[in-house]
Amino acid sequence: MGFRALITDKDAAGNVTSSVQVLEDERLPEGDVTVDIEWVGLNYKDGLCLTGGGGLVRAYPHVAGIDFAGTVRESRDGRYAAGDQVVLTGWRVGETHWGGYAERARVNADWLVPLPAGLSTRDAMVVGTAGLTAMLAIDRLEGAGLKPGAGEVLVTGAAGGVGSIATALLSRLGYQVAALSGRPQHGDALRALGAASIIDRNDFLAQPDKPLESARWDGAIDSVGGEVLGKLLKQVKYGGAVASLGNAGGIALETTVLPFILRGVTLIGIDSVMQPYATRVAAWKRIAETFDIAAYAGLVREMGLEELPVAATEILAGEVRGRVIVRPGLS
């Protein structure tokens, strides 16, 4: 039986386009678990894969989609059986291996985790790679000494997927969140998620730049990078930590050593792609126990495969608020 998939291809002139096609199972890549996909997310990397940006896709034709949730159809691995519900994030699926923008996928069993109790497959993709990354950042910050009730935690890029979920998770865990965004029109939505204050990115960057600035933040989760990360490091309190997990504002980092040698600030890198199984399972369990899906509903947009090429350009332009989730069977 054929299945629908969004096929991304590149022509001889280098033009990248995507179209929905019907494929047979023989087209699926090698793997020991076949999954009927119910929901997929749209992430910044997906935008790059669908438009040919960043050199992430090396071989065409390709199926993008770096995360998905669904039900096992067939398995040659003893850890999973037909009917099991699973989640996949990372491992360069959707980049070097065909991903989730299809009704079916075949993957390595090592890349899957069981769907956490308390979450549906749709819930899991509302959270997706963005939410998993946010929770990994919180876990690392707490490991570095961050505790609720002490002071403000800054979240940059707060209107995006990672930032908005980080805001919601931190608030539910008892932290006082300052949400920084270049789209202050989304302030009401961020307050509804628990942000105690909203900071306009332009105002933040317009403040006089000094080698070391007034200490304000107990910690921070940064999905922007570039100039924003360089400035916020100068404002972290003594012994505080910053989790860096994105580069929407650029990959360059201009700073000084002063936050590190005078205030003992820690800069923590967060990668969700190659995290080991046990770490993923623990993070997903904590998400299921913490995240308020209902409170986040207003920041979720649903679509089918056909709408993804346009949405890809929107997410790269910073025009997507919250999370976009995709139902491959929707036509």
Coordinates of C-alpha atoms in Angstrom, one line a residue:
M1 CA 0.0 0.0 0.0
G2 CA 1.4 3.4 -1.0
F3 CA 1.9 6.3 1.4
R4 CA 2.1 10.1 0.9
A5 CA 5.3 11.9 1.4
L6 CA 6.7 15.4 0.8
I7 CA 9.6 14.8 -1.6
T8 CA 12.2 17.5 -1.7
D9 CA 14.4 17.5 -4.8
K10 CA 17.1 19.7 -6.4
D11 CA 17.4 20.2 -10.2
A12 CA 20.5 20.6 -12.3
A13 CA 20.4 24.4 -11.8
G14 CA 20.4 24.0 -8.0
N15 CA 16.8 24.9 -7.5
V16 CA 15.2 23.1 -4.5
T17 CA 11.4 22.3 -4.6
S18 CA 9.1 20.0 -2.8
S19 CA 5.9 18.2 -3.8
V20 CA 3.6 15.6 -2.3
Q21 CA 4.0 12.2 -4.0
V22 CA 2.7 8.7 -3.4
L23 CA 5.5 6.2 -2.7
E24 CA 5.7 2.4 -2.1
D25 CA 7.5 0.9 0.9
E26 CA 10.4 -0.1 -1.3
R27 CA 11.4 3.5 -1.4
L28 CA 11.9 3.7 2.4
P29 CA 15.6 3.7 3.6
E30 CA 17.2 0.9 5.6
G31 CA 16.1 0.5 9.2
D32 CA 14.7 -2.0 11.6
V33 CA 11.5 -0.2 12.7
T34 CA 8.8 1.1 10.4
V35 CA 6.5 3.7 11.9
D36 CA 3.1 5.0 10.8
I37 CA 3.5 8.7 11.4
E38 CA 0.7 10.6 13.0
W39 CA 2.3 14.0 13.8
V40 CA 5.5 15.9 12.8
G41 CA 6.9 19.2 13.9
L42 CA 8.3 22.1 11.9
N43 CA 11.7 23.4 13.2
Y44 CA 14.2 25.9 12.0
K45 CA 16.4 23.0 10.6
D46 CA 13.3 21.7 8.7
G47 CA 13.1 25.2 7.1
L48 CA 16.7 24.9 5.9
C49 CA 16.2 21.3 4.6
L50 CA 13.1 22.3 2.6
T51 CA 14.8 25.3 1.0
G52 CA 18.2 23.8 0.5
G53 CA 19.9 26.1 3.1
G54 CA 22.8 25.3 5.4
G55 CA 24.0 22.3 3.3
L56 CA 22.1 19.9 5.7
V57 CA 20.7 17.7 2.9
R58 CA 23.5 15.9 1.0
A59 CA 21.4 13.5 -1.2
Y60 CA 18.2 14.1 -3.2
P61 CA 15.4 13.3 -3.5
H62 CA 14.9 13.7 0.2
V63 CA 12.2 13.5 2.9
A64 CA 12.7 16.2 5.6
G65 CA 11.2 16.3 9.1
I66 CA 13.6 16.1 12.0
D67 CA 11.1 14.8 14.6
F68 CA 7.9 12.8 14.5
A69 CA 5.6 10.7 16.7
G70 CA 3.5 7.7 15.6
T71 CA 2.8 4.0 16.0
V72 CA 5.1 1.1 15.1
R73 CA 3.9 -0.7 12.0
E74 CA 6.6 -3.3 11.8
S75 CA 9.7 -4.1 13.9
R76 CA 12.7 -6.3 13.6
D77 CA 14.0 -5.1 17.0
G78 CA 12.9 -6.7 20.2
R79 CA 12.5 -3.4 22.0
Y80 CA 9.5 -2.4 19.9
A81 CA 6.5 -4.2 18.6
A82 CA 3.6 -3.4 16.2
G83 CA 1.2 -1.0 18.0
D84 CA 3.8 0.7 20.2
Q85 CA 3.7 4.4 20.2
V86 CA 7.1 6.1 19.8
V87 CA 8.8 9.5 19.4
L88 CA 11.9 10.4 17.4
T89 CA 14.0 13.5 17.6
G90 CA 17.5 14.1 16.4
W91 CA 20.2 11.6 15.1
R92 CA 20.2 13.7 11.9
V93 CA 17.0 12.1 10.8
G94 CA 15.4 14.5 8.3
E95 CA 18.9 15.6 7.2
T96 CA 21.0 12.6 6.3
H97 CA 18.3 10.1 6.7
W98 CA 14.7 10.4 5.5
G99 CA 12.5 12.0 8.1
G100 CA 8.9 12.6 9.2
Y101 CA 7.3 14.5 6.3
A102 CA 5.5 11.4 5.2
E103 CA 2.8 9.0 6.4
R104 CA 5.5 6.4 7.0
A105 CA 9.2 6.2 8.0
R106 CA 11.7 3.5 8.5
V107 CA 14.5 4.2 11.1
N108 CA 17.0 2.6 13.4
A109 CA 15.4 1.4 16.7
D110 CA 18.2 3.1 18.7
W111 CA 16.8 6.5 17.6
L112 CA 13.4 6.0 19.1
V113 CA 12.0 6.5 22.6
P114 CA 8.7 5.2 23.9
L115 CA 5.9 7.8 23.9
P116 CA 5.9 9.1 27.5
A117 CA 2.9 8.3 29.7
G118 CA 0.4 11.2 29.7
L119 CA 1.2 12.5 26.3
S120 CA -0.6 11.7 23.0
T121 CA 1.4 11.6 19.7
R122 CA 0.0 15.1 19.0
D123 CA 1.1 16.4 22.4
A124 CA 4.6 15.0 21.7
M125 CA 4.9 17.1 18.6
V126 CA 3.5 20.2 20.2
V127 CA 6.6 19.7 22.4
G128 CA 8.9 18.2 19.8
T129 CA 12.6 18.9 19.4
A130 CA 12.0 22.4 20.6
G131 CA 10.6 21.3 23.9
L132 CA 13.0 18.5 24.4
T133 CA 15.9 21.0 23.9
A134 CA 14.3 23.4 26.3
M135 CA 14.0 20.7 29.0
L136 CA 17.6 19.5 28.4
A137 CA 18.7 23.2 29.0
I138 CA 16.7 23.4 32.2
D139 CA 18.2 20.2 33.5
R140 CA 21.8 21.4 32.8
L141 CA 21.1 24.8 34.3
E142 CA 19.8 23.2 37.5
G143 CA 22.8 20.9 37.5
A144 CA 24.9 24.1 37.5
G145 CA 23.1 25.4 40.6
L146 CA 20.0 27.2 39.2
K147 CA 17.1 27.1 41.7
P148 CA 13.6 28.5 41.7
G149 CA 12.8 31.6 43.7
A150 CA 16.2 33.3 43.7
G151 CA 15.8 35.7 40.9
E152 CA 15.1 36.2 37.2
V153 CA 15.9 33.8 34.4
L154 CA 16.1 35.3 30.9
V155 CA 14.7 33.4 27.9
T156 CA 15.7 34.9 24.5
G157 CA 13.8 34.3 21.3
A158 CA 10.9 33.8 23.6
A159 CA 8.2 33.9 20.9
G160 CA 9.7 31.0 19.0
G161 CA 9.2 27.3 19.6
V162 CA 12.1 26.7 22.0
G163 CA 11.8 30.0 23.7
S164 CA 8.0 29.8 24.3
I165 CA 8.2 26.2 25.6
A166 CA 11.2 27.1 27.8
T167 CA 9.1 30.0 29.2
A168 CA 6.2 27.7 30.0
L169 CA 8.4 25.0 31.6
L170 CA 10.4 27.4 33.7
S171 CA 7.2 29.1 35.0
R172 CA 5.6 25.8 35.9
L173 CA 8.8 24.8 37.8
G174 CA 8.6 28.0 39.9
Y175 CA 11.1 30.3 38.1
Q176 CA 10.6 34.0 37.5
V177 CA 10.9 34.3 33.7
A178 CA 11.9 37.4 31.7
A179 CA 11.0 36.8 28.1
L180 CA 13.1 38.6 25.5
S181 CA 11.7 38.8 22.0
G182 CA 12.0 40.8 18.8
R183 CA 8.3 40.5 18.4
P184 CA 6.8 42.3 21.4
Q185 CA 3.3 42.0 19.9
H186 CA 3.4 38.4 21.3
G187 CA 3.8 39.7 24.9
D188 CA 0.3 38.8 26.0
A189 CA 0.8 35.2 24.8
L190 CA 4.1 35.0 26.7
R191 CA 2.5 36.3 29.9
A192 CA -0.2 33.7 29.5
L193 CA 2.6 31.1 29.5
G194 CA 4.0 32.5 32.8
A195 CA 6.5 35.2 31.8
A196 CA 6.8 37.8 34.6
S197 CA 8.1 40.5 32.3
I198 CA 8.6 41.1 28.5
I199 CA 11.7 42.7 27.1
D200 CA 11.9 44.1 23.6
R201 CA 15.1 42.9 21.9
N202 CA 15.8 46.3 20.4
D203 CA 15.6 47.9 23.8
F204 CA 17.9 45.2 25.2
L205 CA 20.5 45.7 22.6
A206 CA 20.2 49.5 22.7
Q207 CA 21.6 49.7 26.2
P208 CA 25.1 51.0 26.5
D209 CA 27.6 48.2 25.9
K210 CA 30.3 47.7 28.5
P211 CA 32.8 44.9 29.1
L212 CA 30.8 43.9 32.2
E213 CA 27.3 45.2 32.9
S214 CA 25.0 45.3 35.9
A215 CA 24.3 41.8 37.1
R216 CA 20.6 40.9 36.6
W217 CA 20.0 37.3 35.6
D218 CA 20.4 34.2 37.7
G219 CA 20.5 32.2 34.5
A220 CA 19.4 32.3 30.9
I221 CA 18.3 30.1 28.0
D222 CA 19.4 31.6 24.7
S223 CA 18.1 30.4 21.3
V224 CA 19.4 33.5 19.5
G225 CA 23.2 33.6 19.7
G226 CA 25.2 36.4 18.1
E227 CA 24.9 39.9 19.6
V228 CA 22.2 38.9 22.1
L229 CA 24.2 36.1 23.7
G230 CA 27.3 38.3 23.8
K231 CA 25.4 41.0 25.7
L232 CA 23.5 38.8 28.1
L233 CA 26.7 37.0 29.3
K234 CA 27.8 40.4 30.7
Q235 CA 24.6 40.7 32.8
V236 CA 24.6 37.2 34.5
K237 CA 25.0 37.2 38.3
Y238 CA 27.9 35.7 40.1
G239 CA 28.0 32.0 39.7
G240 CA 25.2 32.0 37.2
A241 CA 24.9 29.9 34.0
V242 CA 23.7 30.4 30.4
A243 CA 22.4 27.6 28.2
S244 CA 23.2 28.2 24.5
L245 CA 21.0 26.2 22.1
G246 CA 20.4 28.2 18.9
N247 CA 21.8 30.6 16.4
A248 CA 18.8 32.4 14.9
G249 CA 20.7 35.7 15.4
G250 CA 24.0 34.5 14.1
I251 CA 26.9 32.1 14.9
A252 CA 29.4 34.8 15.9
L253 CA 30.0 35.4 19.6
E254 CA 31.8 38.6 20.7
T255 CA 32.3 38.8 24.4
T256 CA 35.1 39.2 27.0
V257 CA 36.5 36.9 29.5
L258 CA 35.3 39.1 32.4
P259 CA 32.0 37.4 33.0
F260 CA 33.9 34.1 33.4
I261 CA 36.9 35.2 35.5
L262 CA 35.2 37.9 37.6
R263 CA 31.7 36.4 38.1
G264 CA 32.4 32.7 37.5
V265 CA 29.7 32.5 34.8
T266 CA 29.3 29.2 33.0
L267 CA 28.3 28.9 29.3
I268 CA 26.7 25.6 28.7
G269 CA 26.2 24.2 25.1
I270 CA 23.0 22.2 24.5
D271 CA 22.7 19.7 21.7
S272 CA 19.6 17.6 21.5
V273 CA 20.6 15.6 18.3
M274 CA 23.0 13.1 19.8
Q275 CA 21.7 12.8 23.3
P276 CA 21.9 9.2 24.8
Y277 CA 18.7 7.2 25.3
A278 CA 18.5 7.5 29.1
T279 CA 18.9 11.3 29.0
R280 CA 16.1 11.5 26.4
V281 CA 13.8 9.3 28.3
A282 CA 14.3 11.3 31.5
A283 CA 13.7 14.6 29.8
W284 CA 10.6 13.4 28.1
K285 CA 9.3 12.0 31.4
R286 CA 9.8 15.4 33.1
I287 CA 8.1 17.2 30.2
A288 CA 5.1 14.9 30.5
E289 CA 4.9 15.7 34.2
T290 CA 5.5 19.5 33.8
F291 CA 4.2 20.9 30.5
D292 CA 0.7 22.3 30.3
I293 CA -0.5 21.3 26.8
A294 CA -3.9 23.1 27.2
A295 CA -2.2 26.4 28.3
Y296 CA 0.0 26.3 25.1
A297 CA -2.9 25.6 22.7
G298 CA -3.1 29.1 21.4
L299 CA 0.5 28.9 20.1
V300 CA -0.1 25.8 18.0
R301 CA -0.8 25.8 14.3
E302 CA -1.8 22.7 12.4
M303 CA -1.2 22.0 8.7
G304 CA -0.8 19.3 6.1
L305 CA 2.2 18.3 4.0
E306 CA 1.2 20.6 1.1
E307 CA 1.5 23.7 3.3
L308 CA 5.0 23.0 4.4
P309 CA 7.1 24.7 1.6
V310 CA 5.5 28.1 2.5
A311 CA 5.8 27.5 6.2
A312 CA 9.5 26.7 5.7
T313 CA 10.2 30.2 4.4
E314 CA 8.1 31.7 7.2
I315 CA 10.1 30.0 10.0
L316 CA 13.4 31.0 8.4
A317 CA 12.2 34.6 8.3
G318 CA 11.2 34.5 12.0
E319 CA 7.5 34.8 11.2
V320 CA 6.4 31.6 13.1
R321 CA 5.0 32.0 16.6
G322 CA 5.1 29.0 18.9
R323 CA 4.9 25.6 17.3
V324 CA 3.7 24.4 13.9
I325 CA 2.7 20.7 13.8
V326 CA 2.0 18.7 10.7
R327 CA -0.4 15.8 10.2
P328 CA 0.9 13.9 7.2
G329 CA -2.5 12.2 6.5
L330 CA -4.3 15.5 6.2
S331 CA -5.0 16.5 2.6

